[in-house]
Short mmCIF file of C-alpha atoms in Angstrom, two decimals:
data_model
loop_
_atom_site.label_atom_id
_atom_site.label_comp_id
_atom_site.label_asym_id
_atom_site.label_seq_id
_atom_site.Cartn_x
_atom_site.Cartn_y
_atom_site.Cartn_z
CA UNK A 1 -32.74 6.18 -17.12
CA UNK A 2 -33.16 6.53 -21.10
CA UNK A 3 -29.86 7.57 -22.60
CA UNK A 4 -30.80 10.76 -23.62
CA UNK A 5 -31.03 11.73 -20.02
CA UNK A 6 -27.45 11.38 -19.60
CA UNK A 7 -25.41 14.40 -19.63
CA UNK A 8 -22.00 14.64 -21.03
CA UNK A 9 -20.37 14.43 -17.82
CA UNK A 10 -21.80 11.34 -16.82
CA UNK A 11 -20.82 9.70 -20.58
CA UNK A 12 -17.25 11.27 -19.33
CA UNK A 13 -17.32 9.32 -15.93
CA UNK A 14 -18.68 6.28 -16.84
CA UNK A 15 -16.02 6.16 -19.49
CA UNK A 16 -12.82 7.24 -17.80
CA UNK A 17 -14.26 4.60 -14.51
CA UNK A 18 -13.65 1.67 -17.10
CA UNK A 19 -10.61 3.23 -18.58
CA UNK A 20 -8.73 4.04 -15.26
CA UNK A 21 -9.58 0.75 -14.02
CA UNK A 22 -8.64 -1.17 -16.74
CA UNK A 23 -5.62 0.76 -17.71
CA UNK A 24 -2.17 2.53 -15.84
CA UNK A 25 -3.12 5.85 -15.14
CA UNK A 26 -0.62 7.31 -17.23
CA UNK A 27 -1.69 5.07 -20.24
CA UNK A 28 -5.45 6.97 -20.44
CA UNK A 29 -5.67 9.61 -22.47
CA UNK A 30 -8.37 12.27 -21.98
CA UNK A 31 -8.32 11.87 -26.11
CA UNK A 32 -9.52 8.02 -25.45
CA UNK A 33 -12.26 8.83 -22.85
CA UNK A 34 -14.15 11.31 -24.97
CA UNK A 35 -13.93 9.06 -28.27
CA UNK A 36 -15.20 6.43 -25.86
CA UNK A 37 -17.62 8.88 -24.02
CA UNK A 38 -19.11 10.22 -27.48
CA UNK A 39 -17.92 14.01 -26.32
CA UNK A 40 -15.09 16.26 -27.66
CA UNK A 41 -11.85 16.63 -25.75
CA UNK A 42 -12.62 20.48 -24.96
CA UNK A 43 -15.94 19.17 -23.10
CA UNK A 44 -13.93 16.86 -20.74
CA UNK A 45 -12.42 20.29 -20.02
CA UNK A 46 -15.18 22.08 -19.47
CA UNK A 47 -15.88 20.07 -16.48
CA UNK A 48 -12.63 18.49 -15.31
CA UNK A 49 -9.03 20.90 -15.83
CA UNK A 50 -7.02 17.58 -16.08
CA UNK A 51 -6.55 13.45 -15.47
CA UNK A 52 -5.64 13.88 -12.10
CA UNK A 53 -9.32 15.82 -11.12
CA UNK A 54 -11.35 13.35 -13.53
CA UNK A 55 -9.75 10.58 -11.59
CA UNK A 56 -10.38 12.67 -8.32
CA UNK A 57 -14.48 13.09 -9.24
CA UNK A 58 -14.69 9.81 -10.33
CA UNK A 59 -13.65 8.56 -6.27
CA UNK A 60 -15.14 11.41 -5.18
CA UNK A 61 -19.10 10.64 -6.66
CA UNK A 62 -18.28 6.86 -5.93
CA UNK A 63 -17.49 7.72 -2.42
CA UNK A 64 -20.42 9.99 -2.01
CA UNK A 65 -22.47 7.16 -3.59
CA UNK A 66 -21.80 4.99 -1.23
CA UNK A 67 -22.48 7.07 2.40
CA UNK A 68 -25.62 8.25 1.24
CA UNK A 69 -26.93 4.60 0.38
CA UNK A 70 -25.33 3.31 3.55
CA UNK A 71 -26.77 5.88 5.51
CA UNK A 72 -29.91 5.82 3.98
CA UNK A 73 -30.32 2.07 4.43
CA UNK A 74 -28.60 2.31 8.48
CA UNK A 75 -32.13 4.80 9.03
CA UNK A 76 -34.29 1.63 7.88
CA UNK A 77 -32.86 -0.28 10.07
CA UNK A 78 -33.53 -0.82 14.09
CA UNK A 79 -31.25 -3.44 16.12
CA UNK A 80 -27.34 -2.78 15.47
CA UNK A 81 -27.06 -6.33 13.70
CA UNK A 82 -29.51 -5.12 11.21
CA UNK A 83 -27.66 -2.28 10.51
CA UNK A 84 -24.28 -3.82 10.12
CA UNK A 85 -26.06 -6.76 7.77
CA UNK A 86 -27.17 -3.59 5.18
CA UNK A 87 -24.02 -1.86 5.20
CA UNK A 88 -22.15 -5.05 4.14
CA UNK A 89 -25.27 -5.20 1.48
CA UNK A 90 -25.11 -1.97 0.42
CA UNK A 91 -21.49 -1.88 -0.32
CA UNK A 92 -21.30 -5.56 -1.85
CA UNK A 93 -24.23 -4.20 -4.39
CA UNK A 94 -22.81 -0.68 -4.73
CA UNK A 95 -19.19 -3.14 -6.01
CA UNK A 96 -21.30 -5.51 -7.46
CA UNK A 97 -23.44 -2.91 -10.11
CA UNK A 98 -19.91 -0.60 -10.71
CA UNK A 99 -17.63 -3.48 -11.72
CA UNK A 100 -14.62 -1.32 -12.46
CA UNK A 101 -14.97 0.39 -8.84
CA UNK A 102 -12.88 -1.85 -6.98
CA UNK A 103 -9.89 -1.42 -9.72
CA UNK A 104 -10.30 2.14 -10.03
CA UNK A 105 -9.83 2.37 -5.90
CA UNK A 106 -6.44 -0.19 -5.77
CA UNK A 107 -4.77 1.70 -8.60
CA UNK A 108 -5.46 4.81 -6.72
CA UNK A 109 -4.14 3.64 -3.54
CA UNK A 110 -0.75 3.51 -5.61
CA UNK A 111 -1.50 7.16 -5.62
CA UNK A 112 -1.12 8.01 -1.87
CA UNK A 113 2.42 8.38 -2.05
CA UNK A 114 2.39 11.35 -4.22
CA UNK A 115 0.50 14.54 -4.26
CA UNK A 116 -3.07 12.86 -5.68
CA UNK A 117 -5.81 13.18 -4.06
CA UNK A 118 -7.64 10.65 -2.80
CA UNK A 119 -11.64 10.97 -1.25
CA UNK A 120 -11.98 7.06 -1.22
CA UNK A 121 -10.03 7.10 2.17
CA UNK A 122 -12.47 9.44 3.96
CA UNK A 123 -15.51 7.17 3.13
CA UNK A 124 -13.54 4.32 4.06
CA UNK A 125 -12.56 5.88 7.47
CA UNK A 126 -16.13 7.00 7.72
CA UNK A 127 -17.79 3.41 7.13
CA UNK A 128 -14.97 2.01 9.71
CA UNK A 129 -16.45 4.22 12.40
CA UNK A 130 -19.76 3.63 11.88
CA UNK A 131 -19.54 -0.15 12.11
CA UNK A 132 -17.07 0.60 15.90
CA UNK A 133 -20.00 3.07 17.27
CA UNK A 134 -22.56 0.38 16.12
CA UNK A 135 -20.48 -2.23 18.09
CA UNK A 136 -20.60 0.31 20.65
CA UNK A 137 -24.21 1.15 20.68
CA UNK A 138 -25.10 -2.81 20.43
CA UNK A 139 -23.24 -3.00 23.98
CA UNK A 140 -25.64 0.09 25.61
CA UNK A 141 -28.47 -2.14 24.54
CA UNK A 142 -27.03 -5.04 25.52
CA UNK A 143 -27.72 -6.75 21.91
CA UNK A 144 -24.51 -8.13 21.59
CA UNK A 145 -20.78 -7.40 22.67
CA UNK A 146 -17.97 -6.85 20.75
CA UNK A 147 -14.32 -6.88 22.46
CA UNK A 148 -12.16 -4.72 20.68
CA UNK A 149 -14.64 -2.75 18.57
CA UNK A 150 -11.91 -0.94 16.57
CA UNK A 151 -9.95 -4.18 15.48
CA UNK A 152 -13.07 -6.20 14.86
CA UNK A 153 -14.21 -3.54 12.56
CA UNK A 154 -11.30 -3.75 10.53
CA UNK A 155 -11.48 -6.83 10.67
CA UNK A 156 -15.01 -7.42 9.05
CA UNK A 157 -14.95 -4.77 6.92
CA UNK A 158 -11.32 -6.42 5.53
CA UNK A 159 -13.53 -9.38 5.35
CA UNK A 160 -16.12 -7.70 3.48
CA UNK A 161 -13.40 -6.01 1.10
CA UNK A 162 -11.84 -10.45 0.30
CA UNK A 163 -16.03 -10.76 -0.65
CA UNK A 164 -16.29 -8.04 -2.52
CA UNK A 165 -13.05 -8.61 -4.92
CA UNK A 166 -13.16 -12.72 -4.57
CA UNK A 167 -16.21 -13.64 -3.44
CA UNK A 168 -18.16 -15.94 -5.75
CA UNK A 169 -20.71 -14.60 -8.42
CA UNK A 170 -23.88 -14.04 -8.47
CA UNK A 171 -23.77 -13.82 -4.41
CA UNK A 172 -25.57 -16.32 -2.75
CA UNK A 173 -29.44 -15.01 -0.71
CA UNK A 174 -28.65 -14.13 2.84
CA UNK A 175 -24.86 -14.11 2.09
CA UNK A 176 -24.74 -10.38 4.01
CA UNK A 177 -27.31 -12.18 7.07
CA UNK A 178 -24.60 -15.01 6.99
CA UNK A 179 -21.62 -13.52 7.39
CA UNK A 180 -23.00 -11.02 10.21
CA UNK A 181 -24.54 -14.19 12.26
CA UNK A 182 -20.89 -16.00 11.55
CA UNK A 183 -18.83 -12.83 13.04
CA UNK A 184 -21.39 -12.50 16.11
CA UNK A 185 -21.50 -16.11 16.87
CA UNK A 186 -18.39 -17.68 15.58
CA UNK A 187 -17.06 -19.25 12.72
CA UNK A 188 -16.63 -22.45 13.84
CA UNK A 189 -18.65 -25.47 15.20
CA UNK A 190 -17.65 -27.72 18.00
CA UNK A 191 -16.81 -31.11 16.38
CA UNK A 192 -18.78 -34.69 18.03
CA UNK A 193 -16.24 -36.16 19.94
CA UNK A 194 -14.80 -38.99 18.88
CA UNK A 195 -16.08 -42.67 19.96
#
């Protein structure tokens, strides 16, 4: 994308993404984010009425973002293992190419207490299901069982969330492949005894 293809409003989200990660939410100033976003304050209010909705947009296009490349890449895809191997890609490379994403979604998990809205939680509920009716559906075609489909998908996707903020840099080839085959087969290997 050349840079003169970028509208204001993505200068504005790109900008107030690094800001709100990197900052307290009360310490960005719309006055910051357009010097830093080349745009005047009155066109940050042309499309966004305050913080609190620029904040809201930014989860909002992040979380949208994110379902339509899962779901696009879950289509590709035929066996359920498959499937669950490119959602764990898509969302470690969604993370991985909008560095200030995972910041931007803890500080506004501080939010939930209050009044702020927050569309990250719907996509996370969303992705959640998807991974307990592909546990489901791997069962009906006797690919693979899971007990306790709704606990083991919090359980890799909490897995996948430790990757994603601690995980080493650049990711290792098959990482995704790896820790799928790990969670299906086990973790662990049977030591030799000893002689």
């Amino acid at each position: 994308m050349s840079l003169k293809s970028v509208t204001p409003q993505e200068k504005i989200l790109a900008t107030a993404e690094i800001m709100f990660a990197s900052k307290r939410f009360h310490e960005v100033l719309m006055e910051d984010i357009a010097i830093g976003a080349g745009v005047g304050k009155g066109t940050i209010y042309r499309y966004f009425k305050n913080k609190e909705e620029l904040y809201a947009a930014l989860l909002k296009d992040a979380s949208t973002e994110l379902m339509n490349l899962i779901e696009n890449a879950v289509e590709t895809e035929v066996s359920c293992k498959n499937k669950l191997i490119v959602i764990l890609e898509t969302s470690i490379n969604l993370f991985d190419a909008r560095p200030h994403l995972f910041d931007l979604i803890l500080h506004a998990e501080t939010f939930q207490q209050t009044s702020f809205e927050f569309p990250w939680q719907e996509t996370r509920w969303n992705v959640i299901q998807l991974v307990e009716s592909l546990f489901k559906q791997a069962e009906d075609q006797k690919e693979f069982i899971i007990q306790n489909p709704k606990e083991s998908s919090l359980l890799l996707l909490g897995g996948l969330r430790a990757i994603i903020r601690f995980g080493h840099k650049p990711r290792q080839k098959g990482l995704c492949n790896d820790i799928v085959h790990h969670f299906l087969n086990g973790f662990s290997k049977s030591l030799a005894p000893a002689t």
